[in-house]
C-alpha cells in the first residue's frame, strides 16, 4: 500500500535520508529501528508532507503523494504521532479526538450558519464515537479533562486514539512507548497489535527492542539515512551489520 | 441625552470592530493590523455608492461587505499560506496602502478633505435620522455581527480555529488545511468590519482618511486585548470601557486638545497594565503574550 523509492533529504549538508526505499503491505506492523539521528523521524515527516523531500517518490494506494500538502495526504488515510508528543493541551480530551475525525462537513462555514441542525447531529455522532474510543482505551473518565492534565503516558495513549479516530489505513507511530510505565506500555502494545485485525498497517519507530520484537511482523534497520538491513525481526536483530552499528 | 445616545452608538460601532477582530486575534491567534482599513473600505464603498449612484442603504451595505471580503481574500490568500509574520506585514502594507489611496485619489475619494454630505440610511422607505433610530440600527447590526461570530466560535470550526492558535502542527497532522481555515476567518473578519464603516459613514455623514489610520487599527486591537481575547462578550466590555472612559475626561473640564493627548496616554497605559498583570483581559481565556 505504501511504496517509497529513493527518497533523499538533506539538512544543510547533513543527509537525513539517503536513497531510502521501502514498502509497507496491508495489515502489517513494520518496525523502524536505528540509532539516534538515523533519519527515522525525518522519514515520517517526509511521508506526511511536513518536510519536502529533495528527491524520490512516495506512492500510497496508487496515489503519488510526494508533493501533496499534509492535509491531503492525511485525508487519503495516513495518520501519525510525534516523537515530541503533540496534543491541544488547553482543550478537553474529547475535543482533541473530535479534531481528528476525517469527515469535516461540520467545520464548513455555510453549514454552521445555515444548517446548524445537521451539524449538531454529526457532532453528536462523533462525540459518541470518541467516547467509544476512549472506553476502548480505558480512559473514558477523562473525556472532559483538559488534555494537558493527563499523565504523560495517558497523553501518549490519547495521541494514538487521535490516530484511530481518523480511521486511517496507515499509522506512523513515532516512539509511542518511550518514557512511560510498564502498565501503560502493555495497554499501548495491545492497541497496536490489534490494528492489523482492523485492516490497518503500522510503521513503528521504537528504541525498546523487547517491545519491537513482540509486536512487529518485519523490521527495517536504518543508519545515516540508508536502509542497512530488512527482514523478519530475528533475522534483522542478529544481522552482523546491525550489531556492529549498535556497538559503535 | 443625545450625547449619551451618541456614545452608545459609538460603542455599538466599536463592538462590531472588536468582535470581528477577536475572531482573528483572539480565537485564531493571527494578528491583523489592517482592521481600520477594512472599516474604511466599508465606509468609503457605502459613501461613494450613495453619493455617486444614489443606491439604497442595504445594497451599499451588501456591496461594502463583499468588497471588504474580496480585499481580505487578496491580502490573506498569498500571505496566510506563508508564515504568520508575513501575514502581519501584509496587513500592515494593506493598511498603509489603503490610507494612502484614500488620501491621494482626490478626484474619487475627496483626498484629505474627505466626503461630505453622505445621505443617511433609507431602509424600504424608512428614513433613519435621529440618534435613537441610529442606535437601533447599530444594535441590530452589532447583534447580527455578534450572533454570526458567536455561532462560528461555538461551532466545530471555532474549535478548529482555537486549535490552530494552540498548535498548528497538531492541526495539520489531523488532516486540516490550516491556511484555508485562516483565510476563511480572515475574510469573515474583514467583511464584518466593513459593516461598522457603513454605519459610521451614514451616521456622521462625513468621512475622511484620518478615521481609518493604523492608530485606529491599534485602538481596535487594544479593545480586544483589554476586553479579553477569545471572549466575544469581553469585546463588548472592552469597547464600552475604551469609548466611555475618555469621555469622562470631558466632565473633569479638560480642554479638547489636552484631553486628546491624555486619551492616548490612557490607552497606552491601560494596554501596558493589562499586558503585564492581566494578559487575558477582562474576560478572556487566551493570554495575549506568547
Ligand atoms: N527540521 C530539521 N532541520 C535540520 N536538521 C534536521 C531536522 N530534522 C532532522 N534533522 C537532522 O536530520 C538527522 C536525522 O534526524 P531524525 O530526527 O530523523 O533522527 P531519528 O532517527 O528520528 O533520531 P532519534 O532516534 O533521536 O529520534 C539528524 O542529524 C537531525 O539533526
Ligand atoms: Mg526521531
Short mmCIF file of N, CA, C and O and ligand atoms in Angstrom, two decimals, chain A residues 11-12 14 16 34-43 51 83 174-175 207, ligand 1:
data_model
loop_
_atom_site.label_atom_id
_atom_site.label_comp_id
_atom_site.label_asym_id
_atom_site.label_seq_id
_atom_site.Cartn_x
_atom_site.Cartn_y
_atom_site.Cartn_z
N UNK A 11 19.66 18.22 5.37
CA UNK A 11 19.55 19.48 6.09
C UNK A 11 20.93 20.12 6.11
O UNK A 11 21.82 19.59 6.75
N UNK A 12 21.10 21.21 5.45
CA UNK A 12 22.39 21.89 5.26
C UNK A 12 23.55 20.89 5.29
O UNK A 12 24.36 20.88 6.21
N UNK A 14 23.79 17.78 5.94
CA UNK A 14 23.61 16.51 6.65
C UNK A 14 22.54 15.69 5.94
O UNK A 14 21.41 16.13 5.77
N UNK A 16 19.85 13.32 5.95
CA UNK A 16 18.95 12.64 6.88
C UNK A 16 18.32 11.43 6.22
O UNK A 16 18.04 10.42 6.87
N UNK A 34 16.93 2.09 14.51
CA UNK A 34 18.19 2.70 14.10
C UNK A 34 18.65 3.66 15.17
O UNK A 34 17.84 4.11 15.97
N UNK A 35 19.96 3.97 15.17
CA UNK A 35 20.50 4.84 16.21
C UNK A 35 19.95 6.27 16.13
O UNK A 35 19.30 6.62 15.14
N UNK A 36 20.20 7.07 17.14
CA UNK A 36 19.75 8.46 17.15
C UNK A 36 20.29 9.20 15.93
O UNK A 36 21.45 9.03 15.55
N UNK A 37 19.43 9.97 15.30
CA UNK A 37 19.85 10.74 14.15
C UNK A 37 19.91 9.95 12.86
O UNK A 37 20.43 10.42 11.85
N UNK A 38 19.36 8.72 12.87
CA UNK A 38 19.42 7.87 11.68
C UNK A 38 18.51 8.39 10.56
O UNK A 38 18.70 8.03 9.40
N UNK A 39 17.51 9.20 10.91
CA UNK A 39 16.59 9.73 9.90
C UNK A 39 15.19 9.15 9.99
O UNK A 39 14.38 9.34 9.09
N UNK A 40 14.89 8.47 11.11
CA UNK A 40 13.59 7.80 11.24
C UNK A 40 12.45 8.82 11.28
O UNK A 40 11.48 8.72 10.52
N UNK A 41 12.57 9.79 12.18
CA UNK A 41 11.51 10.81 12.27
C UNK A 41 11.42 11.62 11.00
O UNK A 41 10.32 12.02 10.57
N UNK A 42 12.56 11.87 10.39
CA UNK A 42 12.55 12.61 9.12
C UNK A 42 11.74 11.86 8.08
O UNK A 42 10.98 12.47 7.32
N UNK A 43 11.85 10.54 8.06
CA UNK A 43 11.07 9.74 7.11
C UNK A 43 9.57 9.99 7.33
O UNK A 43 8.83 10.21 6.37
N UNK A 51 7.76 17.84 5.77
CA UNK A 51 9.03 18.27 5.21
C UNK A 51 9.05 17.80 3.76
O UNK A 51 8.63 16.68 3.46
N UNK A 83 7.17 12.35 17.89
CA UNK A 83 8.11 11.96 18.93
C UNK A 83 7.98 12.91 20.14
O UNK A 83 8.01 12.47 21.28
N UNK A 174 5.61 7.37 16.19
CA UNK A 174 7.00 7.73 16.49
C UNK A 174 7.26 7.57 17.99
O UNK A 174 6.84 8.39 18.78
N UNK A 175 7.92 6.52 18.36
CA UNK A 175 8.26 6.19 19.75
C UNK A 175 7.05 6.28 20.69
O UNK A 175 7.03 7.07 21.62
N UNK A 207 12.85 2.45 20.25
CA UNK A 207 14.19 2.01 20.65
C UNK A 207 14.14 0.76 21.53
O UNK A 207 15.13 0.06 21.67
N1 LIG C 1 13.98 20.10 10.74
C1 LIG C 1 15.29 19.78 10.74
N2 LIG C 1 16.22 20.72 10.47
C2 LIG C 1 17.54 20.42 10.44
N3 LIG C 1 18.02 19.21 10.67
C3 LIG C 1 17.16 18.23 10.98
C4 LIG C 1 15.75 18.46 11.02
N4 LIG C 1 15.13 17.30 11.34
C5 LIG C 1 16.11 16.38 11.48
N5 LIG C 1 17.33 16.92 11.27
C6 LIG C 1 18.61 16.19 11.30
O1 LIG C 1 18.45 15.06 10.49
C7 LIG C 1 19.06 13.93 11.08
C8 LIG C 1 18.05 12.83 11.30
O2 LIG C 1 17.15 13.22 12.33
P1 LIG C 1 15.88 12.39 12.77
O3 LIG C 1 15.12 13.22 13.73
O4 LIG C 1 15.17 11.93 11.56
O5 LIG C 1 16.54 11.15 13.50
P2 LIG C 1 15.84 9.95 14.27
O6 LIG C 1 16.27 8.72 13.58
O7 LIG C 1 14.40 10.20 14.43
O8 LIG C 1 16.59 10.04 15.67
P3 LIG C 1 16.01 9.79 17.15
O9 LIG C 1 16.07 8.34 17.40
O10 LIG C 1 16.96 10.55 18.00
O11 LIG C 1 14.64 10.36 17.18
C9 LIG C 1 19.71 14.42 12.37
O12 LIG C 1 21.06 14.71 12.09
C10 LIG C 1 18.96 15.69 12.68
O13 LIG C 1 19.78 16.60 13.37
#
